[in-house]
């Protein structure tokens, strides 16, 4: 399946992904995905981990895919139901969570606790030290 996350343009202010109410620039994608990557690392994401993406928003899906790449994981866009064996973690919303398997640990983006952690998390670039902590 082709990647949905856009490539890095030369101009960090270039809009790289949009949906009906959000335009995300390359710089915003970088910062937002750093925050999400730190949350995934906090959940135990490691290089090579298969991480499911069950998100309908193109903007949030792009952020999730980029965050997974930053932790050196393998993004797996999914529908509802069972996931392949070996899927370690997943990213979704409350509305989709009820239709997804309980066999993986889900990061639910629109839960208040997740939003609070996301908003106060660092958006600085993910380093090798971050990935090995």
Coordinates of N, CA and C in Angstrom, one line a residue:
X1 N 0.9 -1.2 0.0 CA 0.0 0.0 0.0 C 0.9 1.2 0.0
X2 N 0.6 2.2 -0.9 CA 1.5 3.4 -0.9 C 1.3 4.3 0.3
X3 N 2.4 5.0 0.7 CA 2.4 5.9 1.8 C 1.4 7.0 1.6
X4 N 0.7 7.4 2.7 CA -0.2 8.5 2.7 C 0.5 9.8 3.2
X5 N 1.6 9.6 3.9 CA 2.3 10.7 4.5 C 3.1 11.4 3.4
X6 N 3.0 12.7 3.3 CA 3.7 13.5 2.3 C 5.2 13.5 2.5
X7 N 5.9 13.8 1.5 CA 7.3 14.0 1.5 C 7.6 15.4 2.1
X8 N 8.9 15.5 2.6 CA 9.3 16.8 3.1 C 9.5 17.8 1.9
X9 N 8.8 18.9 1.8 CA 9.0 19.9 0.8 C 10.1 20.8 1.3
X10 N 10.7 21.5 0.4 CA 11.8 22.5 0.7 C 11.3 23.6 1.6
X11 N 10.1 24.1 1.4 CA 9.5 25.2 2.2 C 8.7 24.6 3.3
X12 N 9.1 24.8 4.5 CA 8.4 24.2 5.7 C 7.0 24.8 5.8
X13 N 6.7 25.9 5.1 CA 5.3 26.5 5.2 C 4.4 26.0 4.2
X14 N 4.8 25.1 3.3 CA 4.0 24.5 2.3 C 3.0 23.6 2.9
X15 N 1.7 23.7 2.5 CA 0.7 22.8 3.0 C 0.9 21.4 2.3
X16 N 1.0 20.4 3.2 CA 1.3 19.1 2.7 C 0.2 18.1 2.8
X17 N -0.8 18.4 3.6 CA -2.0 17.5 3.7 C -3.2 18.4 4.2
X18 N -4.4 18.1 3.7 CA -5.6 18.9 4.1 C -6.7 17.9 4.2
X19 N -7.7 18.4 5.0 CA -9.0 17.8 5.0 C -10.0 19.0 5.0
X20 N -11.3 18.7 5.3 CA -12.3 19.7 5.2 C -12.1 20.9 6.0
X21 N -11.5 20.8 7.2 CA -11.3 22.0 8.1 C -9.9 22.2 8.5
X22 N -8.9 21.5 8.0 CA -7.5 21.7 8.4 C -6.5 21.6 7.2
X23 N -5.6 22.5 7.2 CA -4.5 22.5 6.3 C -3.2 22.4 7.2
X24 N -2.4 21.4 6.9 CA -1.2 21.1 7.7 C 0.0 21.4 6.9
X25 N 0.9 22.3 7.4 CA 2.1 22.6 6.7 C 3.2 21.5 7.0
X26 N 4.2 21.5 6.3 CA 5.3 20.6 6.5 C 5.9 20.8 8.0
X27 N 6.0 22.0 8.4 CA 6.5 22.3 9.7 C 5.5 21.7 10.8
X28 N 4.3 21.9 10.6 CA 3.3 21.4 11.6 C 3.3 19.9 11.6
X29 N 3.4 19.3 10.4 CA 3.4 17.8 10.3 C 4.6 17.3 11.1
X30 N 5.8 18.0 11.0 CA 7.0 17.6 11.7 C 6.8 17.7 13.2
X31 N 6.2 18.8 13.7 CA 6.1 19.0 15.1 C 5.0 18.1 15.7
X32 N 3.8 18.0 15.0 CA 2.7 17.2 15.5 C 3.2 15.7 15.6
X33 N 3.9 15.3 14.5 CA 4.3 13.8 14.5 C 5.4 13.6 15.6
X34 N 6.2 14.6 15.9 CA 7.2 14.4 17.0 C 6.5 14.1 18.3
X35 N 5.4 14.9 18.6 CA 4.7 14.7 19.8 C 4.0 13.3 19.9
X36 N 3.4 12.9 18.7 CA 2.8 11.6 18.7 C 3.9 10.5 18.8
X37 N 5.0 10.7 18.2 CA 6.1 9.7 18.2 C 6.5 9.5 19.7
X38 N 6.6 10.6 20.4 CA 7.0 10.5 21.8 C 6.0 9.7 22.6
X39 N 4.7 9.8 22.3 CA 3.6 9.1 23.0 C 3.8 7.6 22.7
X40 N 4.1 7.3 21.4 CA 4.2 5.9 21.0 C 5.4 5.3 21.7
X41 N 6.5 6.0 21.8 CA 7.7 5.5 22.5 C 7.4 5.3 23.9
X42 N 6.6 6.1 24.5 CA 6.2 5.9 25.9 C 5.3 4.7 26.1
X43 N 4.7 4.3 25.0 CA 3.8 3.0 25.1 C 4.7 1.8 24.8
X44 N 5.9 2.0 24.5 CA 6.8 0.9 24.2 C 7.1 0.6 22.8
X45 N 6.7 1.5 21.9 CA 7.0 1.3 20.4 C 8.5 1.2 20.2
X46 N 8.9 0.2 19.4 CA 10.3 -0.1 19.1 C 10.4 -0.2 17.6
X47 N 11.7 -0.1 17.1 CA 11.9 -0.3 15.7 C 11.4 -1.6 15.2
X48 N 10.7 -1.6 14.1 CA 10.2 -2.8 13.5 C 8.8 -3.2 14.1
X49 N 8.3 -2.5 15.0 CA 7.0 -2.8 15.6 C 5.9 -2.5 14.6
X50 N 4.9 -3.4 14.4 CA 3.8 -3.1 13.5 C 2.8 -2.3 14.3
X51 N 2.4 -1.1 13.8 CA 1.5 -0.2 14.5 C 0.3 0.1 13.6
X52 N -0.9 -0.3 14.0 CA -2.1 -0.1 13.2 C -2.5 1.3 13.3
X53 N -3.1 1.8 12.1 CA -3.6 3.1 12.0 C -5.1 2.9 11.6
X54 N -6.0 3.2 12.5 CA -7.4 3.2 12.2 C -8.0 4.6 12.4
X55 N -7.7 5.4 11.4 CA -8.1 6.8 11.5 C -8.7 7.2 10.2
X56 N -9.8 8.0 10.2 CA -10.5 8.4 9.0 C -9.9 9.7 8.5
X57 N -9.5 10.6 9.3 CA -9.0 12.0 8.9 C -7.7 11.9 8.2
X58 N -7.6 12.4 6.9 CA -6.3 12.4 6.2 C -5.2 13.1 7.0
X59 N -5.5 14.2 7.7 CA -4.5 14.9 8.4 C -4.0 14.1 9.5
X60 N -4.9 13.5 10.3 CA -4.4 12.7 11.5 C -3.7 11.4 11.0
X61 N -4.2 10.8 9.9 CA -3.5 9.6 9.4 C -2.1 10.0 9.0
X62 N -1.9 11.1 8.3 CA -0.6 11.5 7.9 C 0.3 11.7 9.1
X63 N -0.2 12.4 10.2 CA 0.6 12.6 11.4 C 1.0 11.2 12.0
X64 N 0.0 10.3 12.1 CA 0.3 9.0 12.7 C 1.3 8.2 11.9
X65 N 1.2 8.3 10.5 CA 2.1 7.5 9.7 C 3.5 8.1 9.9
X66 N 3.6 9.4 9.9 CA 5.0 10.1 10.1 C 5.5 9.7 11.5
X67 N 4.7 9.8 12.5 CA 5.1 9.4 13.9 C 5.7 8.0 13.9
X68 N 5.0 7.1 13.3 CA 5.4 5.7 13.3 C 6.7 5.6 12.6
X69 N 6.9 6.3 11.5 CA 8.2 6.3 10.8 C 9.3 6.8 11.7
X70 N 9.0 7.8 12.5 CA 10.0 8.4 13.4 C 10.5 7.4 14.5
X71 N 9.6 6.5 14.9 CA 10.0 5.5 15.9 C 10.5 4.3 15.2
X72 N 10.6 4.3 13.9 CA 11.1 3.2 13.1 C 10.2 2.0 13.1
X73 N 8.9 2.3 13.3 CA 7.9 1.3 13.3 C 7.4 1.0 11.9
X74 N 6.4 0.1 11.7 CA 5.8 -0.2 10.4 C 4.4 0.2 10.5
X75 N 3.9 1.2 9.8 CA 2.5 1.6 9.8 C 1.7 0.6 9.0
X76 N 0.5 0.3 9.6 CA -0.4 -0.6 9.0 C -1.8 0.0 9.0
X77 N -2.2 0.6 7.9 CA -3.6 1.2 7.8 C -4.6 0.0 7.9
X78 N -5.6 0.1 8.7 CA -6.6 -1.0 8.9 C -8.0 -0.5 8.8
X79 N -8.9 -1.5 8.5 CA -10.3 -1.2 8.7 C -10.7 -1.7 10.1
X80 N -11.9 -2.3 10.2 CA -12.3 -2.7 11.5 C -12.1 -4.2 11.6
X81 N -12.0 -4.7 12.8 CA -11.9 -6.2 13.1 C -10.5 -6.6 13.4
X82 N -10.2 -7.8 13.1 CA -8.9 -8.5 13.4 C -7.7 -7.8 12.7
X83 N -6.6 -7.9 13.4 CA -5.3 -7.4 12.8 C -4.4 -8.5 12.7
X84 N -3.4 -8.4 11.8 CA -2.4 -9.4 11.6 C -1.6 -9.7 12.9
X85 N -1.3 -11.0 13.1 CA -0.4 -11.4 14.3 C 0.8 -10.5 14.3
X86 N 1.2 -10.1 15.5 CA 2.4 -9.3 15.6 C 2.2 -7.8 15.7
X87 N 0.9 -7.4 15.5 CA 0.6 -6.0 15.6 C 0.8 -5.6 17.1
X88 N 1.6 -4.6 17.3 CA 1.9 -4.3 18.7 C 1.0 -3.2 19.3
X89 N 0.8 -2.2 18.6 CA 0.1 -1.0 19.0 C -0.9 -0.6 17.9
X90 N -1.8 0.3 18.3 CA -2.7 0.9 17.3 C -3.0 2.4 17.7
X91 N -3.4 3.1 16.7 CA -3.8 4.5 16.9 C -5.2 4.7 16.3
X92 N -6.2 5.2 17.1 CA -7.5 5.4 16.6 C -8.2 6.5 17.3
X93 N -9.6 6.5 17.1 CA -10.5 7.4 17.9 C -11.5 6.6 18.6
X94 N -12.2 7.2 19.6 CA -13.2 6.5 20.4 C -14.3 5.9 19.5
X95 N -14.7 6.6 18.5 CA -15.8 6.1 17.6 C -15.4 4.8 16.9
X96 N -14.1 4.7 16.5 CA -13.7 3.5 15.8 C -13.3 2.4 16.8
X97 N -12.9 2.8 18.0 CA -12.3 1.8 18.9 C -13.2 0.6 19.2
X98 N -14.5 0.9 19.3 CA -15.5 -0.2 19.6 C -15.6 -1.3 18.6
X99 N -15.1 -0.9 17.4 CA -15.2 -1.9 16.3 C -13.8 -2.6 16.0
X100 N -12.9 -2.3 16.9 CA -11.5 -2.9 16.7 C -11.2 -3.9 17.7
X101 N -10.2 -4.8 17.4 CA -9.8 -5.9 18.3 C -9.2 -5.4 19.6
X102 N -9.3 -6.2 20.6 CA -8.7 -5.9 21.9 C -7.3 -6.5 22.0
X103 N -6.8 -7.1 20.9 CA -5.6 -7.8 21.0 C -4.3 -6.9 20.9
X104 N -4.5 -5.6 20.7 CA -3.4 -4.7 20.7 C -3.7 -3.5 21.7
X105 N -2.7 -2.8 22.0 CA -2.9 -1.7 22.9 C -3.1 -0.4 22.0
X106 N -4.3 0.2 22.2 CA -4.7 1.3 21.4 C -4.4 2.7 22.0
X107 N -3.9 3.6 21.3 CA -3.7 5.0 21.6 C -5.0 5.7 21.0
X108 N -5.8 6.2 21.9 CA -7.1 6.8 21.4 C -6.9 8.3 21.4
X109 N -6.8 8.9 20.2 CA -6.4 10.2 20.1 C -7.4 11.2 20.7
X110 N -8.7 11.0 20.7 CA -9.6 11.9 21.2 C -10.0 11.7 22.7
X111 N -9.3 10.9 23.4 CA -9.5 10.8 24.9 C -8.9 12.0 25.6
X112 N -9.5 12.5 26.6 CA -9.0 13.7 27.3 C -7.6 13.5 27.8
X113 N -7.3 12.4 28.4 CA -5.9 12.1 28.9 C -4.9 12.1 27.8
X114 N -5.2 11.6 26.6 CA -4.3 11.5 25.5 C -4.1 13.0 25.0
X115 N -5.2 13.7 24.9 CA -5.0 15.1 24.4 C -4.2 15.9 25.3
X116 N -4.3 15.8 26.6 CA -3.5 16.5 27.6 C -2.0 16.2 27.4
X117 N -1.7 14.9 27.3 CA -0.3 14.4 27.2 C 0.2 14.9 25.9
X118 N -0.6 14.9 24.8 CA -0.1 15.4 23.5 C 0.2 16.9 23.5
X119 N -0.7 17.6 24.1 CA -0.5 19.1 24.1 C 0.7 19.6 24.9
X120 N 1.1 18.9 26.0 CA 2.2 19.3 26.8 C 3.5 18.6 26.3
X121 N 3.4 17.6 25.4 CA 4.6 16.9 25.0 C 5.5 17.8 24.1
X122 N 6.8 17.4 24.1 CA 7.8 18.1 23.3 C 7.6 17.9 21.8
X123 N 7.7 18.9 21.0 CA 7.6 18.7 19.6 C 9.0 18.8 18.9
X124 N 10.1 18.7 19.7 CA 11.4 18.8 19.2 C 11.7 17.5 18.4
X125 N 12.7 17.5 17.5 CA 13.0 16.4 16.7 C 13.3 15.1 17.5
X126 N 12.8 14.0 17.0 CA 13.1 12.7 17.6 C 14.5 12.3 17.3
X127 N 15.3 11.9 18.4 CA 16.7 11.6 18.2 C 16.9 10.1 18.4
X128 N 18.1 9.6 18.2 CA 18.4 8.2 18.4 C 18.3 8.0 19.9
X129 N 18.6 8.9 20.8 CA 18.5 8.8 22.2 C 17.1 8.6 22.6
X130 N 16.2 9.4 22.0 CA 14.7 9.2 22.3 C 14.3 7.8 22.0
X131 N 14.7 7.3 20.8 CA 14.2 6.0 20.4 C 14.8 4.8 21.3
X132 N 16.0 5.1 22.0 CA 16.6 4.0 22.8 C 16.4 4.2 24.2
X133 N 15.6 5.2 24.6 CA 15.4 5.5 26.1 C 14.5 4.4 26.7

